[in-house]
Amino acid sequence: MKVLKMAGPCHRCQKYKCQCKKKREKSKKTELKVKDLFGSPFDCEEQIRTRRFASPNSALSPQELDELQECIEKANDILRSLVAENDPTNKRQLQLHFLKLRGASVEVKILCTRMEQEEEEENEMDDLFAENEDEDLDLIIPPHKKIIKVCGKVATAGRDFIQFNGVGSAYLVLYNQLLSVASDKTSKSKQPQRDFIDANQETRRKLAFNFGEFVANNPDAKNIFFGIPLSLQLNQFIGKEVCVETTDDGSSEGLLVRVDEELIEIEKKCGDKIEIDFDKMCFILIRNLK
């Protein structure tokens, strides 16, 4: 009489009647399409089967946890801003705030100060603001300080500038010239978009394994992670028709032909070229954009 020996369970599915082989044969073609190796040509090592125990990461409900995390992020932003309060060149928090408003309709007030009269009336302005603390700011602006109001949608923000677009145009304003940025309450609020949320596999792999090289060659990514100055942003508009409002000579129109770290050069219709320092620029308007 022969004694039949029962084979042990499968080491993968832990069942005596193994279904692994059948499942692999049926879904062989599907696995090739669904399998994600993060762009790597090498197969992953076979994982050892272990028991998994799920546990909540908080005693709060998902909604309460989201609200708590949002409050923590706002508190951290405030704390980081307070730490950098004594450094006037650090405007990173202002940039991050404006980046959250991308796509939102805003009304921007730009303060254009005539430099030759600013020092003479500085003391008079201090007294004027002290006497009119509760009045509208527009009513106490002296004649040599002109307020320019423009509307558009926030396109991006850099280390020292904000860009908002109109119909076929774009305004670029340095933070030093901003008086206020107010959201348009009549327009529908747009949910902020997370960067790289829909990035493809190749982009994700470059971010993970070649972060420095990828960011250095991608101006948009460099601006998101570190912030770029106005000079780098203007490089993409070379050859475009521009209108520059300045603090000394009024407005100048022409073609943008050169951009340096501290100035721009435009060519007028008559062929003359003029240089404009960023310190004297109220804003720059890019026209005829598609």
Coordinates of C-alpha atoms in Angstrom, one line a residue:
M1 CA 0.0 0.0 0.0
K2 CA 1.5 3.3 -1.1
V3 CA 1.3 6.4 1.1
L4 CA 0.7 9.6 -0.7
K5 CA 2.6 12.6 0.5
M6 CA 0.8 15.9 0.3
A7 CA 2.9 18.7 -1.1
G8 CA 3.4 21.8 1.1
P9 CA 1.6 25.1 0.3
C10 CA 3.0 27.5 -2.3
H11 CA 5.6 29.8 -0.8
R12 CA 4.0 32.8 -2.6
C13 CA 0.3 32.5 -2.1
Q14 CA 0.4 30.1 0.9
K15 CA -2.2 27.9 -0.7
Y16 CA -2.0 24.2 -1.4
K17 CA -3.7 24.6 -4.8
C18 CA -1.3 27.2 -6.2
Q19 CA -2.9 29.7 -8.6
C20 CA 0.2 31.8 -9.1
K21 CA 1.2 30.1 -12.4
K22 CA -2.3 30.5 -13.9
K23 CA -2.6 34.1 -12.8
R24 CA 0.8 34.9 -14.3
E25 CA -0.1 33.3 -17.6
K26 CA -3.5 35.2 -17.8
S27 CA -2.1 38.5 -16.9
K28 CA 1.2 38.4 -18.6
K29 CA 0.4 41.0 -21.2
T30 CA -1.4 43.2 -18.7
E31 CA 1.6 43.1 -16.3
L32 CA 3.9 44.4 -18.9
K33 CA 1.7 47.5 -19.4
V34 CA 0.8 48.1 -15.7
K35 CA 4.2 47.3 -14.2
D36 CA 6.0 50.4 -13.2
L37 CA 9.7 50.2 -12.6
F38 CA 10.1 54.0 -12.4
G39 CA 12.0 54.0 -15.7
S40 CA 14.5 51.4 -14.6
P41 CA 15.5 48.6 -17.0
F42 CA 16.1 46.2 -14.0
D43 CA 13.4 44.1 -12.4
C44 CA 12.7 44.5 -8.7
E45 CA 13.7 41.7 -6.4
E46 CA 10.9 39.4 -5.3
Q47 CA 9.5 40.5 -1.9
I48 CA 9.2 38.2 1.0
R49 CA 5.6 37.7 2.0
T50 CA 4.9 39.3 5.4
R51 CA 1.8 40.1 7.3
R52 CA 0.7 43.7 7.2
F53 CA -1.2 45.5 9.9
A54 CA -3.0 48.7 9.0
S55 CA -3.2 51.4 11.7
P56 CA -4.5 55.0 11.6
N57 CA -1.9 57.7 11.6
S58 CA -4.0 60.0 13.8
A59 CA -6.8 59.8 16.3
L60 CA -8.5 62.7 14.4
S61 CA -10.9 62.3 11.5
P62 CA -9.6 62.9 8.0
Q63 CA -11.3 66.3 7.8
E64 CA -10.0 67.4 11.2
L65 CA -6.5 66.1 10.4
D66 CA -6.5 68.2 7.1
E67 CA -7.6 71.3 9.0
L68 CA -4.9 70.8 11.6
Q69 CA -2.2 70.3 9.0
E70 CA -3.3 73.5 7.2
C71 CA -3.2 75.5 10.5
I72 CA 0.3 74.1 11.2
E73 CA 1.5 75.1 7.7
K74 CA 0.2 78.6 8.1
A75 CA 1.9 78.9 11.5
N76 CA 5.2 77.7 10.1
D77 CA 5.0 80.2 7.3
I78 CA 4.4 83.0 9.8
L79 CA 7.3 81.8 11.9
R80 CA 9.7 81.6 8.9
S81 CA 8.6 85.1 7.9
L82 CA 9.4 86.4 11.4
V83 CA 12.8 84.9 11.4
A84 CA 13.7 86.6 8.1
E85 CA 12.1 89.9 9.0
N86 CA 15.4 91.7 9.5
D87 CA 16.6 90.6 6.1
P88 CA 15.0 92.8 3.4
T89 CA 16.5 90.8 0.6
N90 CA 14.7 87.6 1.6
K91 CA 11.3 87.7 -0.1
R92 CA 10.8 83.9 -0.5
Q93 CA 7.7 83.8 1.7
L94 CA 6.1 86.6 -0.5
Q95 CA 6.9 84.6 -3.6
L96 CA 5.3 81.4 -2.1
H97 CA 2.2 83.3 -1.2
F98 CA 1.8 84.7 -4.8
L99 CA 2.5 81.2 -6.3
K100 CA -0.6 80.0 -4.4
L101 CA -2.7 82.6 -6.2
R102 CA -1.7 81.5 -9.7
G103 CA -4.8 81.7 -12.0
A104 CA -6.7 84.0 -9.7
S105 CA -8.0 87.4 -10.9
V106 CA -6.4 90.3 -9.0
E107 CA -6.3 94.0 -9.0
V108 CA -2.8 95.4 -8.5
K109 CA -1.9 98.8 -7.4
I110 CA 1.6 99.9 -8.4
L111 CA 3.3 102.9 -6.7
C112 CA 5.4 104.9 -9.1
T113 CA 7.5 107.5 -7.2
R114 CA 9.3 110.4 -8.9
M115 CA 12.8 110.1 -7.4
E116 CA 13.8 113.7 -7.6
Q117 CA 11.1 114.8 -5.2
E118 CA 11.0 111.9 -2.9
E119 CA 13.7 113.1 -0.5
E120 CA 12.3 116.6 -0.2
E121 CA 8.9 115.4 0.9
E122 CA 9.8 112.4 3.0
N123 CA 9.3 114.2 6.3
E124 CA 6.0 115.7 5.2
M125 CA 4.7 112.3 4.2
D126 CA 5.4 110.9 7.6
D127 CA 3.3 113.6 9.3
L128 CA 0.6 113.1 6.6
F129 CA 0.3 109.4 7.2
A130 CA 0.2 109.9 11.0
E131 CA -2.7 112.4 10.7
N132 CA -4.7 110.2 8.3
E133 CA -4.4 106.7 9.6
D134 CA -8.0 105.8 9.1
E135 CA -8.4 107.4 5.6
D136 CA -8.2 105.9 2.2
L137 CA -4.6 105.5 1.1
D138 CA -5.4 106.9 -2.4
L139 CA -6.5 110.2 -0.8
I140 CA -3.2 111.0 0.8
I141 CA -0.8 110.1 -2.0
P142 CA 1.2 113.3 -3.0
P143 CA 1.3 114.4 -6.7
H144 CA 4.8 113.0 -7.2
K145 CA 3.7 109.5 -6.2
K146 CA 1.4 108.1 -8.9
I147 CA -0.7 105.0 -8.4
I148 CA -1.3 102.8 -11.4
K149 CA -4.2 100.3 -11.2
V150 CA -4.2 97.2 -13.5
C151 CA -6.1 93.9 -13.5
G152 CA -5.2 90.5 -14.6
K153 CA -4.5 86.9 -13.6
V154 CA -1.5 85.9 -11.6
A155 CA 0.8 83.9 -13.9
T156 CA 3.8 83.4 -11.7
A157 CA 6.0 85.0 -9.1
G158 CA 9.8 85.0 -8.7
R159 CA 12.4 86.0 -6.2
D160 CA 11.8 89.7 -6.6
F161 CA 8.8 90.1 -9.0
I162 CA 5.3 89.1 -9.8
Q163 CA 3.8 88.5 -13.2
F164 CA 0.1 88.7 -14.1
N165 CA -1.4 88.4 -17.5
G166 CA -4.1 90.3 -19.3
V167 CA -5.5 89.7 -22.8
G168 CA -2.5 89.3 -25.0
S169 CA -0.2 91.1 -22.6
A170 CA 1.8 90.5 -19.4
Y171 CA 2.8 92.8 -16.6
L172 CA 6.0 92.3 -14.6
V173 CA 6.3 94.3 -11.4
L174 CA 9.1 94.3 -8.8
Y175 CA 8.0 93.7 -5.2
N176 CA 9.5 97.1 -4.2
Q177 CA 6.9 98.9 -6.5
L178 CA 3.9 96.9 -5.3
L179 CA 1.4 98.9 -3.2
S180 CA -1.3 96.2 -2.9
V181 CA -2.6 93.0 -4.6
A182 CA -6.3 92.3 -4.0
S183 CA -8.2 89.3 -5.2
D184 CA -11.3 89.9 -7.4
K185 CA -14.2 88.7 -5.3
T186 CA -16.6 88.7 -8.3
S187 CA -14.6 86.0 -10.2
K188 CA -14.9 82.4 -9.4
S189 CA -12.2 81.2 -7.0
K190 CA -9.7 78.8 -8.6
Q191 CA -8.3 75.9 -6.6
P192 CA -4.5 76.0 -6.4
Q193 CA -2.7 73.5 -8.5
R194 CA 0.1 71.4 -7.0
D195 CA 3.3 71.4 -9.0
F196 CA 4.4 68.2 -10.6
I197 CA 1.1 66.4 -9.5
D198 CA 0.5 65.2 -13.0
A199 CA 4.2 64.8 -14.0
N200 CA 5.0 61.8 -16.2
Q201 CA 7.3 59.0 -15.1
E202 CA 10.4 60.5 -16.9
T203 CA 10.0 63.8 -15.0
R204 CA 9.5 62.1 -11.7
R205 CA 12.6 59.9 -12.2
K206 CA 14.7 63.0 -13.1
L207 CA 13.5 64.8 -10.0
A208 CA 14.4 61.8 -7.8
F209 CA 17.8 60.8 -9.3
N210 CA 19.0 63.9 -11.2
F211 CA 17.5 66.8 -9.2
G212 CA 20.3 69.3 -9.6
E213 CA 20.8 68.8 -13.3
F214 CA 17.1 68.8 -14.0
V215 CA 16.3 71.9 -12.0
A216 CA 19.3 73.8 -13.4
N217 CA 18.1 73.2 -17.0
N218 CA 14.5 74.0 -16.3
P219 CA 13.7 77.7 -15.4
D220 CA 10.2 76.9 -14.2
A221 CA 11.4 74.2 -11.8
K222 CA 14.2 76.5 -10.7
N223 CA 11.8 79.2 -9.9
I224 CA 9.5 76.9 -7.9
F225 CA 12.3 75.5 -5.7
F226 CA 14.6 78.5 -5.4
G227 CA 13.1 81.6 -7.0
I228 CA 14.5 83.3 -10.1
P229 CA 15.1 87.1 -10.4
L230 CA 13.3 89.4 -12.9
S231 CA 16.3 89.4 -15.2
L232 CA 16.1 85.7 -15.9
Q233 CA 12.3 85.9 -16.5
L234 CA 12.7 88.7 -19.0
N235 CA 15.1 86.6 -21.2
Q236 CA 12.1 84.7 -22.7
F237 CA 10.6 88.0 -23.9
I238 CA 13.6 89.3 -25.8
G239 CA 12.4 90.6 -29.2
K240 CA 9.0 91.4 -27.9
E241 CA 7.4 94.8 -27.9
V242 CA 7.5 96.3 -24.4
C243 CA 6.4 99.5 -22.6
V244 CA 8.4 100.4 -19.5
E245 CA 7.1 102.9 -16.9
T246 CA 10.0 104.6 -15.1
T247 CA 10.4 106.9 -12.2
D248 CA 12.3 109.6 -14.1
D249 CA 11.4 109.7 -17.8
G250 CA 7.8 108.5 -17.8
S251 CA 7.1 105.6 -20.2
S252 CA 9.4 104.2 -22.9
E253 CA 8.3 101.9 -25.7
G254 CA 10.2 99.7 -28.1
L255 CA 11.6 96.2 -28.6
L256 CA 13.4 94.4 -25.8
V257 CA 16.9 93.6 -27.1
R258 CA 19.0 92.9 -24.1
V259 CA 18.6 91.9 -20.4
D260 CA 21.3 92.1 -17.8
E261 CA 21.3 91.5 -14.1
E262 CA 20.7 95.2 -13.3
L263 CA 19.2 96.8 -16.5
I264 CA 17.4 96.2 -19.7
E265 CA 17.9 97.7 -23.2
I266 CA 15.1 98.6 -25.6
E267 CA 15.2 99.7 -29.1
K268 CA 12.8 102.5 -30.2
K269 CA 11.1 102.7 -33.6
C270 CA 13.6 105.4 -34.6
G271 CA 16.5 103.0 -34.0
D272 CA 17.8 104.6 -30.8
K273 CA 18.6 102.3 -28.0
I274 CA 18.2 103.2 -24.3
E275 CA 19.1 101.4 -21.1
I276 CA 16.8 101.3 -18.1
D277 CA 17.9 100.3 -14.6
F278 CA 15.7 98.0 -12.6
D279 CA 15.9 100.5 -9.7
K280 CA 14.1 103.1 -11.9
M281 CA 11.5 100.7 -13.3
C282 CA 7.9 100.9 -12.0
F283 CA 6.7 98.0 -14.2
I284 CA 7.3 96.5 -17.6
L285 CA 4.4 95.6 -20.0
I286 CA 4.9 92.9 -22.6
R287 CA 2.6 93.4 -25.6
N288 CA 1.3 91.2 -28.4
L289 CA 1.6 87.9 -26.6
K290 CA -0.2 84.8 -28.1

